[in-house]
Amino acid sequence: MGELEDAVMTRVWKWNRPVTVREVLEDLQRERSIAYTTVMTVLDNLHQKGWVRREAEGRAYRYEAVSTRAAYAAALMNDAWAQSDNPAAALVAFFGMMSDEQRGALRDAVRIVQGPETSEPAQAGSTGENPGSVTETGGR
């Protein structure tokens, strides 16, 4: 997803209601010079990709987010990871860029995905098991 698509989706999520091209355009124009047709094309592309749904209102459409910002972020990460020729190395590099807070969030996420049956042994065992589990699971 491009920077402009992200800027448009940010507004759709922030307003949490169906929006028009004109509304998004006017808000974006506070930050940059942009044409109506550009915003219309971006929203159409987001619709084609399944990130927004639209409903006709007169001669225009109202666009609404299909999924959450978290699902969008996950899809971006998945797309980036899928482009790597060495997924394990990409994950190691990504983990190396994380702050301590982000690593904590990652550990929490792994525990949630693994479920309650496996979270206790993972805590009691070697901490080196979790990154391998994430790499193995993500590489399948």
Short mmCIF file of N, CA, C and O in Angstrom, two decimals:
data_model
loop_
_atom_site.label_atom_id
_atom_site.label_comp_id
_atom_site.label_asym_id
_atom_site.label_seq_id
_atom_site.Cartn_x
_atom_site.Cartn_y
_atom_site.Cartn_z
N MET A 1 0.84 -1.18 0.00
CA MET A 1 0.00 0.00 0.00
C MET A 1 0.89 1.24 0.00
O MET A 1 1.89 1.28 0.70
N GLY A 2 0.47 2.22 -0.75
CA GLY A 2 1.27 3.43 -0.85
C GLY A 2 0.95 4.43 0.24
O GLY A 2 -0.01 4.29 1.00
N GLU A 3 1.76 5.47 0.28
CA GLU A 3 1.60 6.53 1.29
C GLU A 3 0.25 7.22 1.16
O GLU A 3 -0.41 7.49 2.17
N LEU A 4 -0.18 7.47 -0.06
CA LEU A 4 -1.46 8.15 -0.26
C LEU A 4 -2.63 7.24 0.15
O LEU A 4 -3.59 7.70 0.77
N GLU A 5 -2.53 5.96 -0.19
CA GLU A 5 -3.58 5.02 0.25
C GLU A 5 -3.67 5.00 1.77
O GLU A 5 -4.75 4.98 2.33
N ASP A 6 -2.52 5.01 2.44
CA ASP A 6 -2.50 5.01 3.89
C ASP A 6 -3.14 6.29 4.44
O ASP A 6 -3.91 6.25 5.40
N ALA A 7 -2.83 7.43 3.82
CA ALA A 7 -3.40 8.70 4.27
C ALA A 7 -4.92 8.71 4.11
O ALA A 7 -5.64 9.20 4.99
N VAL A 8 -5.41 8.14 3.02
CA VAL A 8 -6.86 8.06 2.80
C VAL A 8 -7.50 7.12 3.82
O VAL A 8 -8.51 7.46 4.45
N MET A 9 -6.90 5.94 4.00
CA MET A 9 -7.47 4.98 4.96
C MET A 9 -7.45 5.54 6.38
O MET A 9 -8.38 5.30 7.15
N THR A 10 -6.44 6.32 6.72
CA THR A 10 -6.38 6.93 8.06
C THR A 10 -7.62 7.78 8.30
O THR A 10 -8.22 7.72 9.37
N ARG A 11 -8.04 8.53 7.30
CA ARG A 11 -9.23 9.36 7.45
C ARG A 11 -10.50 8.51 7.56
O ARG A 11 -11.37 8.79 8.36
N VAL A 12 -10.57 7.47 6.75
CA VAL A 12 -11.76 6.60 6.78
C VAL A 12 -11.90 5.97 8.17
O VAL A 12 -12.99 5.93 8.73
N TRP A 13 -10.78 5.50 8.74
CA TRP A 13 -10.84 4.91 10.09
C TRP A 13 -11.13 5.97 11.15
O TRP A 13 -11.90 5.74 12.06
N LYS A 14 -10.49 7.12 11.03
CA LYS A 14 -10.65 8.18 12.03
C LYS A 14 -12.11 8.63 12.12
O LYS A 14 -12.64 8.80 13.22
N TRP A 15 -12.74 8.82 11.00
CA TRP A 15 -14.11 9.32 11.00
C TRP A 15 -15.12 8.22 11.32
O TRP A 15 -16.22 8.50 11.75
N ASN A 16 -14.76 6.97 11.06
CA ASN A 16 -15.58 5.81 11.43
C ASN A 16 -17.02 5.93 10.94
O ASN A 16 -17.97 5.65 11.67
N ARG A 17 -17.17 6.35 9.71
CA ARG A 17 -18.48 6.48 9.06
C ARG A 17 -18.25 6.52 7.56
O ARG A 17 -17.12 6.74 7.12
N PRO A 18 -19.27 6.31 6.76
CA PRO A 18 -19.09 6.41 5.31
C PRO A 18 -18.69 7.84 4.92
O PRO A 18 -19.25 8.81 5.43
N VAL A 19 -17.68 7.93 4.06
CA VAL A 19 -17.15 9.23 3.66
C VAL A 19 -17.22 9.38 2.14
O VAL A 19 -17.24 8.41 1.40
N THR A 20 -17.22 10.64 1.70
CA THR A 20 -17.21 10.93 0.27
C THR A 20 -15.80 11.30 -0.17
O THR A 20 -14.94 11.65 0.66
N VAL A 21 -15.58 11.24 -1.46
CA VAL A 21 -14.30 11.66 -2.03
C VAL A 21 -14.05 13.12 -1.64
O VAL A 21 -12.93 13.49 -1.24
N ARG A 22 -15.07 13.95 -1.72
CA ARG A 22 -14.93 15.38 -1.42
C ARG A 22 -14.46 15.60 0.02
O ARG A 22 -13.58 16.42 0.27
N GLU A 23 -15.02 14.86 0.98
CA GLU A 23 -14.60 15.01 2.37
C GLU A 23 -13.13 14.64 2.57
O GLU A 23 -12.38 15.36 3.24
N VAL A 24 -12.72 13.54 1.97
CA VAL A 24 -11.33 13.11 2.09
C VAL A 24 -10.42 14.13 1.40
O VAL A 24 -9.38 14.51 1.93
N LEU A 25 -10.83 14.58 0.22
CA LEU A 25 -10.06 15.57 -0.53
C LEU A 25 -9.83 16.83 0.30
O LEU A 25 -8.69 17.29 0.43
N GLU A 26 -10.89 17.37 0.87
CA GLU A 26 -10.78 18.62 1.63
C GLU A 26 -9.86 18.45 2.83
O GLU A 26 -9.09 19.36 3.16
N ASP A 27 -9.91 17.30 3.48
CA ASP A 27 -9.03 17.07 4.62
C ASP A 27 -7.58 16.92 4.18
O ASP A 27 -6.67 17.47 4.80
N LEU A 28 -7.35 16.18 3.09
CA LEU A 28 -5.99 15.99 2.58
C LEU A 28 -5.38 17.30 2.08
O LEU A 28 -4.18 17.52 2.20
N GLN A 29 -6.22 18.19 1.53
CA GLN A 29 -5.71 19.46 0.99
C GLN A 29 -5.17 20.38 2.08
O GLN A 29 -4.46 21.33 1.78
N ARG A 30 -5.45 20.09 3.34
CA ARG A 30 -4.85 20.86 4.44
C ARG A 30 -3.35 20.59 4.54
O ARG A 30 -2.61 21.39 5.08
N GLU A 31 -2.93 19.42 4.04
CA GLU A 31 -1.54 19.00 4.14
C GLU A 31 -0.78 19.08 2.81
O GLU A 31 0.43 19.20 2.80
N ARG A 32 -1.50 18.93 1.71
CA ARG A 32 -0.83 18.86 0.41
C ARG A 32 -1.78 19.27 -0.70
O ARG A 32 -2.99 19.27 -0.53
N SER A 33 -1.20 19.57 -1.85
CA SER A 33 -2.00 19.89 -3.03
C SER A 33 -2.33 18.56 -3.71
O SER A 33 -1.43 17.77 -4.01
N ILE A 34 -3.60 18.32 -3.90
CA ILE A 34 -4.04 17.05 -4.47
C ILE A 34 -5.33 17.26 -5.25
O ILE A 34 -6.16 18.10 -4.88
N ALA A 35 -5.50 16.50 -6.31
CA ALA A 35 -6.68 16.65 -7.18
C ALA A 35 -7.80 15.70 -6.75
O ALA A 35 -7.55 14.61 -6.21
N TYR A 36 -9.01 16.11 -7.02
CA TYR A 36 -10.19 15.30 -6.74
C TYR A 36 -10.06 13.93 -7.40
O TYR A 36 -10.33 12.90 -6.78
N THR A 37 -9.64 13.94 -8.67
CA THR A 37 -9.56 12.67 -9.41
C THR A 37 -8.52 11.72 -8.79
O THR A 37 -8.69 10.50 -8.86
N THR A 38 -7.49 12.27 -8.18
CA THR A 38 -6.49 11.42 -7.52
C THR A 38 -7.10 10.71 -6.33
O THR A 38 -6.93 9.50 -6.16
N VAL A 39 -7.82 11.45 -5.50
CA VAL A 39 -8.47 10.85 -4.33
C VAL A 39 -9.52 9.83 -4.78
O VAL A 39 -9.64 8.74 -4.21
N MET A 40 -10.26 10.17 -5.83
CA MET A 40 -11.27 9.26 -6.36
C MET A 40 -10.61 7.96 -6.83
O MET A 40 -11.11 6.86 -6.54
N THR A 41 -9.49 8.06 -7.51
CA THR A 41 -8.77 6.88 -7.99
C THR A 41 -8.26 6.04 -6.82
O THR A 41 -8.36 4.81 -6.84
N VAL A 42 -7.71 6.70 -5.80
CA VAL A 42 -7.20 5.97 -4.63
C VAL A 42 -8.34 5.22 -3.95
O VAL A 42 -8.20 4.03 -3.61
N LEU A 43 -9.47 5.87 -3.74
CA LEU A 43 -10.61 5.19 -3.10
C LEU A 43 -11.13 4.05 -3.97
O LEU A 43 -11.49 2.99 -3.46
N ASP A 44 -11.12 4.24 -5.28
CA ASP A 44 -11.53 3.16 -6.18
C ASP A 44 -10.55 1.99 -6.07
O ASP A 44 -10.98 0.83 -6.02
N ASN A 45 -9.25 2.28 -6.03
CA ASN A 45 -8.26 1.22 -5.86
C ASN A 45 -8.44 0.48 -4.54
O ASN A 45 -8.35 -0.75 -4.48
N LEU A 46 -8.70 1.22 -3.47
CA LEU A 46 -8.93 0.60 -2.16
C LEU A 46 -10.19 -0.27 -2.19
O LEU A 46 -10.24 -1.32 -1.56
N HIS A 47 -11.17 0.17 -2.96
CA HIS A 47 -12.39 -0.63 -3.13
C HIS A 47 -12.07 -1.92 -3.89
O HIS A 47 -12.51 -3.01 -3.51
N GLN A 48 -11.30 -1.80 -4.95
CA GLN A 48 -10.92 -2.98 -5.74
C GLN A 48 -10.11 -3.97 -4.91
O GLN A 48 -10.23 -5.19 -5.10
N LYS A 49 -9.29 -3.46 -4.00
CA LYS A 49 -8.47 -4.32 -3.14
C LYS A 49 -9.26 -4.90 -1.97
O LYS A 49 -8.76 -5.74 -1.24
N GLY A 50 -10.48 -4.41 -1.78
CA GLY A 50 -11.32 -4.94 -0.71
C GLY A 50 -11.14 -4.25 0.64
O GLY A 50 -11.66 -4.74 1.65
N TRP A 51 -10.47 -3.11 0.69
CA TRP A 51 -10.26 -2.41 1.96
C TRP A 51 -11.44 -1.51 2.32
O TRP A 51 -11.64 -1.20 3.50
N VAL A 52 -12.19 -1.05 1.32
CA VAL A 52 -13.39 -0.24 1.58
C VAL A 52 -14.54 -0.79 0.75
O VAL A 52 -14.34 -1.41 -0.29
N ARG A 53 -15.74 -0.58 1.26
CA ARG A 53 -16.93 -0.86 0.45
C ARG A 53 -17.54 0.48 0.12
O ARG A 53 -17.27 1.49 0.77
N ARG A 54 -18.35 0.50 -0.92
CA ARG A 54 -18.95 1.77 -1.30
C ARG A 54 -20.43 1.58 -1.60
O ARG A 54 -20.87 0.51 -2.00
N GLU A 55 -21.13 2.67 -1.38
CA GLU A 55 -22.56 2.68 -1.66
C GLU A 55 -22.88 3.98 -2.40
O GLU A 55 -22.42 5.05 -2.01
N ALA A 56 -23.65 3.85 -3.48
CA ALA A 56 -23.99 5.02 -4.27
C ALA A 56 -24.90 5.95 -3.48
O ALA A 56 -25.81 5.51 -2.78
N GLU A 57 -24.59 7.23 -3.60
CA GLU A 57 -25.43 8.27 -3.02
C GLU A 57 -25.53 9.39 -4.05
O GLU A 57 -24.59 10.16 -4.22
N GLY A 58 -26.62 9.39 -4.79
CA GLY A 58 -26.75 10.32 -5.90
C GLY A 58 -25.75 9.95 -6.98
O GLY A 58 -25.67 8.80 -7.39
N ARG A 59 -24.96 10.95 -7.41
CA ARG A 59 -23.96 10.70 -8.45
C ARG A 59 -22.60 10.31 -7.87
O ARG A 59 -21.65 10.10 -8.60
N ALA A 60 -22.51 10.24 -6.55
CA ALA A 60 -21.23 9.93 -5.91
C ALA A 60 -21.34 8.64 -5.09
O ALA A 60 -22.41 8.03 -5.01
N TYR A 61 -20.24 8.25 -4.51
CA TYR A 61 -20.20 7.09 -3.61
C TYR A 61 -19.83 7.54 -2.22
O TYR A 61 -19.13 8.54 -2.04
N ARG A 62 -20.27 6.77 -1.25
CA ARG A 62 -19.78 6.90 0.13
C ARG A 62 -18.98 5.64 0.40
O ARG A 62 -19.43 4.53 0.12
N TYR A 63 -17.78 5.82 0.94
CA TYR A 63 -16.85 4.72 1.20
C TYR A 63 -16.74 4.48 2.70
O TYR A 63 -16.73 5.42 3.49
N GLU A 64 -16.63 3.18 3.05
CA GLU A 64 -16.55 2.79 4.45
C GLU A 64 -15.52 1.67 4.59
O GLU A 64 -15.44 0.78 3.74
N ALA A 65 -14.75 1.71 5.67
CA ALA A 65 -13.73 0.69 5.90
C ALA A 65 -14.37 -0.68 6.07
O ALA A 65 -15.41 -0.82 6.69
N VAL A 66 -13.73 -1.69 5.50
CA VAL A 66 -14.21 -3.07 5.61
C VAL A 66 -13.60 -3.74 6.84
O VAL A 66 -14.24 -4.56 7.47
N SER A 67 -12.36 -3.38 7.16
CA SER A 67 -11.70 -4.02 8.29
C SER A 67 -11.01 -2.97 9.15
O SER A 67 -10.98 -1.79 8.82
N THR A 68 -10.43 -3.44 10.23
CA THR A 68 -9.79 -2.56 11.19
C THR A 68 -8.41 -2.13 10.73
O THR A 68 -7.81 -2.73 9.85
N ARG A 69 -7.92 -1.11 11.40
CA ARG A 69 -6.55 -0.65 11.13
C ARG A 69 -5.55 -1.75 11.48
O ARG A 69 -4.54 -1.90 10.80
N ALA A 70 -5.83 -2.54 12.51
CA ALA A 70 -4.93 -3.63 12.90
C ALA A 70 -4.83 -4.67 11.78
O ALA A 70 -3.74 -5.15 11.46
N ALA A 71 -5.96 -5.02 11.17
CA ALA A 71 -5.94 -5.99 10.07
C ALA A 71 -5.19 -5.42 8.87
O ALA A 71 -4.46 -6.14 8.18
N TYR A 72 -5.33 -4.14 8.63
CA TYR A 72 -4.61 -3.46 7.55
C TYR A 72 -3.11 -3.52 7.79
O TYR A 72 -2.33 -3.88 6.91
N ALA A 73 -2.68 -3.20 9.03
CA ALA A 73 -1.26 -3.25 9.37
C ALA A 73 -0.72 -4.67 9.22
O ALA A 73 0.38 -4.88 8.71
N ALA A 74 -1.51 -5.65 9.64
CA ALA A 74 -1.08 -7.05 9.51
C ALA A 74 -0.90 -7.42 8.05
O ALA A 74 0.06 -8.11 7.69
N ALA A 75 -1.80 -6.97 7.20
CA ALA A 75 -1.69 -7.28 5.77
C ALA A 75 -0.46 -6.62 5.16
O ALA A 75 0.23 -7.22 4.33
N LEU A 76 -0.14 -5.40 5.60
CA LEU A 76 1.07 -4.73 5.12
C LEU A 76 2.32 -5.52 5.51
O LEU A 76 3.22 -5.73 4.69
N MET A 77 2.36 -5.96 6.77
CA MET A 77 3.51 -6.74 7.23
C MET A 77 3.61 -8.05 6.47
O MET A 77 4.69 -8.49 6.07
N ASN A 78 2.48 -8.69 6.26
CA ASN A 78 2.46 -9.96 5.53
C ASN A 78 2.94 -9.78 4.09
O ASN A 78 3.71 -10.58 3.57
N ASP A 79 2.47 -8.71 3.44
CA ASP A 79 2.89 -8.42 2.07
C ASP A 79 4.40 -8.20 2.00
O ASP A 79 5.08 -8.73 1.12
N ALA A 80 4.93 -7.42 2.95
CA ALA A 80 6.37 -7.15 2.96
C ALA A 80 7.15 -8.43 3.21
O ALA A 80 8.16 -8.70 2.55
N TRP A 81 6.70 -9.24 4.15
CA TRP A 81 7.39 -10.48 4.48
C TRP A 81 7.35 -11.45 3.30
O TRP A 81 8.32 -12.14 3.00
N ALA A 82 6.23 -11.51 2.60
CA ALA A 82 6.07 -12.42 1.47
C ALA A 82 7.03 -12.08 0.33
O ALA A 82 7.36 -12.94 -0.48
N GLN A 83 7.48 -10.84 0.25
CA GLN A 83 8.39 -10.43 -0.82
C GLN A 83 9.83 -10.83 -0.55
O GLN A 83 10.67 -10.76 -1.43
N SER A 84 10.12 -11.27 0.69
CA SER A 84 11.48 -11.64 1.05
C SER A 84 11.87 -12.99 0.46
O SER A 84 11.07 -13.92 0.43
N ASP A 85 13.12 -13.09 0.00
CA ASP A 85 13.60 -14.38 -0.48
C ASP A 85 14.13 -15.23 0.67
O ASP A 85 14.42 -16.40 0.50
N ASN A 86 14.23 -14.63 1.88
CA ASN A 86 14.67 -15.35 3.07
C ASN A 86 13.81 -14.88 4.24
O ASN A 86 14.21 -13.99 5.00
N PRO A 87 12.62 -15.47 4.41
CA PRO A 87 11.70 -15.01 5.45
C PRO A 87 12.28 -15.03 6.85
O PRO A 87 12.03 -14.11 7.63
N ALA A 88 13.09 -16.03 7.20
CA ALA A 88 13.67 -16.09 8.54
C ALA A 88 14.59 -14.90 8.77
O ALA A 88 14.55 -14.26 9.83
N ALA A 89 15.43 -14.59 7.79
CA ALA A 89 16.34 -13.44 7.92
C ALA A 89 15.56 -12.14 8.01
O ALA A 89 15.93 -11.23 8.76
N ALA A 90 14.48 -12.03 7.25
CA ALA A 90 13.64 -10.83 7.30
C ALA A 90 13.05 -10.65 8.69
O ALA A 90 13.01 -9.54 9.22
N LEU A 91 12.59 -11.74 9.29
CA LEU A 91 12.03 -11.65 10.64
C LEU A 91 13.10 -11.26 11.66
O LEU A 91 12.84 -10.43 12.54
N VAL A 92 14.28 -11.84 11.55
CA VAL A 92 15.36 -11.50 12.48
C VAL A 92 15.68 -10.01 12.36
O VAL A 92 15.83 -9.31 13.36
N ALA A 93 15.78 -9.51 11.14
CA ALA A 93 16.06 -8.08 10.93
C ALA A 93 14.93 -7.22 11.49
O ALA A 93 15.17 -6.20 12.15
N PHE A 94 13.69 -7.64 11.27
CA PHE A 94 12.53 -6.90 11.76
C PHE A 94 12.52 -6.88 13.28
O PHE A 94 12.34 -5.83 13.90
N PHE A 95 12.74 -8.03 13.92
CA PHE A 95 12.78 -8.10 15.38
C PHE A 95 13.89 -7.21 15.93
O PHE A 95 13.74 -6.59 16.98
N GLY A 96 15.01 -7.14 15.20
CA GLY A 96 16.12 -6.30 15.63
C GLY A 96 15.80 -4.82 15.61
O GLY A 96 16.41 -4.04 16.34
N MET A 97 14.84 -4.41 14.81
CA MET A 97 14.43 -3.01 14.73
C MET A 97 13.43 -2.62 15.82
O MET A 97 13.18 -1.45 16.04
N MET A 98 12.87 -3.63 16.48
CA MET A 98 11.80 -3.38 17.45
C MET A 98 12.33 -2.80 18.76
O MET A 98 13.43 -3.12 19.20
N SER A 99 11.49 -1.98 19.38
CA SER A 99 11.78 -1.48 20.72
C SER A 99 11.45 -2.59 21.72
O SER A 99 10.81 -3.59 21.37
N ASP A 100 11.87 -2.41 22.98
CA ASP A 100 11.54 -3.39 24.02
C ASP A 100 10.02 -3.53 24.16
O ASP A 100 9.50 -4.63 24.33
N GLU A 101 9.31 -2.41 24.04
CA GLU A 101 7.84 -2.43 24.15
C GLU A 101 7.23 -3.25 23.00
O GLU A 101 6.31 -4.04 23.20
N GLN A 102 7.76 -3.07 21.80
CA GLN A 102 7.25 -3.83 20.65
C GLN A 102 7.56 -5.31 20.79
O GLN A 102 6.73 -6.14 20.45
N ARG A 103 8.74 -5.65 21.31
CA ARG A 103 9.07 -7.06 21.52
C ARG A 103 8.13 -7.68 22.55
O ARG A 103 7.71 -8.83 22.42
N GLY A 104 7.78 -6.92 23.58
CA GLY A 104 6.82 -7.40 24.57
C GLY A 104 5.46 -7.65 23.94
O GLY A 104 4.80 -8.66 24.22
N ALA A 105 5.04 -6.75 23.07
CA ALA A 105 3.77 -6.93 22.35
C ALA A 105 3.83 -8.17 21.47
O ALA A 105 2.85 -8.92 21.36
N LEU A 106 4.98 -8.41 20.84
CA LEU A 106 5.16 -9.60 20.01
C LEU A 106 5.04 -10.87 20.86
O LEU A 106 4.35 -11.81 20.48
N ARG A 107 5.70 -10.89 22.02
CA ARG A 107 5.60 -12.06 22.91
C ARG A 107 4.15 -12.30 23.32
O ARG A 107 3.67 -13.43 23.33
N ASP A 108 3.44 -11.21 23.65
CA ASP A 108 2.02 -11.35 24.02
C ASP A 108 1.21 -11.91 22.86
O ASP A 108 0.36 -12.78 23.05
N ALA A 109 1.48 -11.43 21.65
CA ALA A 109 0.75 -11.89 20.47
C ALA A 109 1.01 -13.37 20.21
O ALA A 109 0.09 -14.13 19.89
N VAL A 110 2.27 -13.80 20.36
CA VAL A 110 2.60 -15.22 20.15
C VAL A 110 1.86 -16.07 21.17
O VAL A 110 1.30 -17.12 20.82
N ARG A 111 1.82 -15.63 22.42
CA ARG A 111 1.08 -16.39 23.45
C ARG A 111 -0.40 -16.48 23.11
O ARG A 111 -1.02 -17.52 23.27
N ILE A 112 -0.97 -15.40 22.60
CA ILE A 112 -2.40 -15.41 22.23
C ILE A 112 -2.65 -16.37 21.08
O ILE A 112 -3.58 -17.17 21.11
N VAL A 113 -1.79 -16.34 20.07
CA VAL A 113 -1.95 -17.21 18.90
C VAL A 113 -1.76 -18.67 19.28
O VAL A 113 -2.48 -19.55 18.82
N GLN A 114 -0.79 -18.95 20.14
CA GLN A 114 -0.53 -20.33 20.55
C GLN A 114 -1.63 -20.87 21.43
O GLN A 114 -1.85 -22.06 21.48
N GLY A 115 -2.34 -20.02 22.14
CA GLY A 115 -3.43 -20.45 22.99
C GLY A 115 -2.97 -20.82 24.38
O GLY A 115 -1.78 -20.97 24.64
N PRO A 116 -3.93 -20.99 25.29
CA PRO A 116 -3.60 -21.25 26.69
C PRO A 116 -2.89 -22.58 26.93
O PRO A 116 -2.13 -22.71 27.87
N GLU A 117 -3.12 -23.58 26.08
CA GLU A 117 -2.51 -24.90 26.29
C GLU A 117 -1.00 -24.82 26.18
O GLU A 117 -0.29 -25.53 26.87
N THR A 118 -0.48 -23.97 25.30
CA THR A 118 0.96 -23.95 25.06
C THR A 118 1.64 -22.74 25.70
O THR A 118 2.85 -22.68 25.71
N SER A 119 0.88 -21.79 26.26
CA SER A 119 1.52 -20.59 26.78
C SER A 119 2.32 -20.87 28.04
O SER A 119 3.39 -20.31 28.23
N GLU A 120 1.88 -21.75 28.92
CA GLU A 120 2.63 -22.06 30.14
C GLU A 120 3.97 -22.72 29.83
O GLU A 120 4.98 -22.25 30.30
N PRO A 121 4.01 -23.78 29.02
CA PRO A 121 5.31 -24.39 28.72
C PRO A 121 6.25 -23.42 28.02
O PRO A 121 7.44 -23.44 28.27
N ALA A 122 5.72 -22.55 27.18
CA ALA A 122 6.58 -21.60 26.47
C ALA A 122 7.23 -20.64 27.45
O ALA A 122 8.38 -20.27 27.32
N GLN A 123 6.49 -20.24 28.52
CA GLN A 123 7.05 -19.34 29.52
C GLN A 123 8.08 -20.06 30.37
O GLN A 123 9.09 -19.49 30.73
N ALA A 124 7.83 -21.33 30.67
CA ALA A 124 8.73 -22.08 31.53
C ALA A 124 9.98 -22.52 30.77
O ALA A 124 11.03 -22.68 31.35
N GLY A 125 9.85 -22.71 29.46
CA GLY A 125 10.96 -23.22 28.65
C GLY A 125 11.88 -22.11 28.20
O GLY A 125 11.83 -20.98 28.67
N SER A 126 12.74 -22.45 27.30
CA SER A 126 13.71 -21.51 26.75
C SER A 126 12.99 -20.41 25.98
O SER A 126 12.06 -20.67 25.22
N THR A 127 13.43 -19.17 26.15
CA THR A 127 12.81 -18.06 25.41
C THR A 127 13.18 -18.11 23.94
O THR A 127 12.56 -17.45 23.13
N GLY A 128 14.17 -18.87 23.59
CA GLY A 128 14.57 -18.98 22.20
C GLY A 128 13.58 -19.74 21.35
O GLY A 128 13.67 -19.76 20.14
N GLU A 129 12.58 -20.40 21.98
CA GLU A 129 11.62 -21.19 21.22
C GLU A 129 10.61 -20.32 20.49
O GLU A 129 10.18 -20.65 19.41
N ASN A 130 10.21 -19.21 21.06
CA ASN A 130 9.16 -18.39 20.46
C ASN A 130 9.52 -17.84 19.09
O ASN A 130 8.75 -17.96 18.16
N PRO A 131 10.70 -17.21 18.91
CA PRO A 131 10.99 -16.70 17.56
C PRO A 131 11.01 -17.81 16.52
O PRO A 131 10.56 -17.62 15.40
N GLY A 132 11.52 -18.98 16.88
CA GLY A 132 11.51 -20.10 15.93
C GLY A 132 10.10 -20.51 15.59
O GLY A 132 9.80 -20.83 14.45
N SER A 133 9.21 -20.47 16.58
CA SER A 133 7.82 -20.85 16.33
C SER A 133 7.18 -19.88 15.38
O SER A 133 6.45 -20.24 14.48
N VAL A 134 7.45 -18.59 15.57
CA VAL A 134 6.87 -17.57 14.70
C VAL A 134 7.38 -17.78 13.27
O VAL A 134 6.63 -17.77 12.32
N THR A 135 8.69 -18.01 13.13
CA THR A 135 9.27 -18.20 11.80
C THR A 135 8.70 -19.45 11.14
O THR A 135 8.31 -19.40 9.99
N GLU A 136 8.62 -20.53 11.91
CA GLU A 136 8.10 -21.77 11.34
C GLU A 136 6.66 -21.61 10.89
O GLU A 136 6.30 -21.96 9.79
N THR A 137 5.83 -21.03 11.78
CA THR A 137 4.42 -20.87 11.46
C THR A 137 4.24 -19.94 10.27
O THR A 137 3.50 -20.23 9.36
N GLY A 138 4.95 -18.80 10.30
CA GLY A 138 4.79 -17.83 9.21
C GLY A 138 5.32 -18.33 7.89
O GLY A 138 4.88 -17.91 6.85
N GLY A 139 6.27 -19.28 7.92
CA GLY A 139 6.85 -19.74 6.67
C GLY A 139 6.05 -20.81 5.99
O GLY A 139 6.34 -21.21 4.88
N ARG A 140 5.02 -21.33 6.65
CA ARG A 140 4.21 -22.40 6.05
C ARG A 140 3.24 -21.89 5.05
O ARG A 140 2.78 -20.82 5.07
#
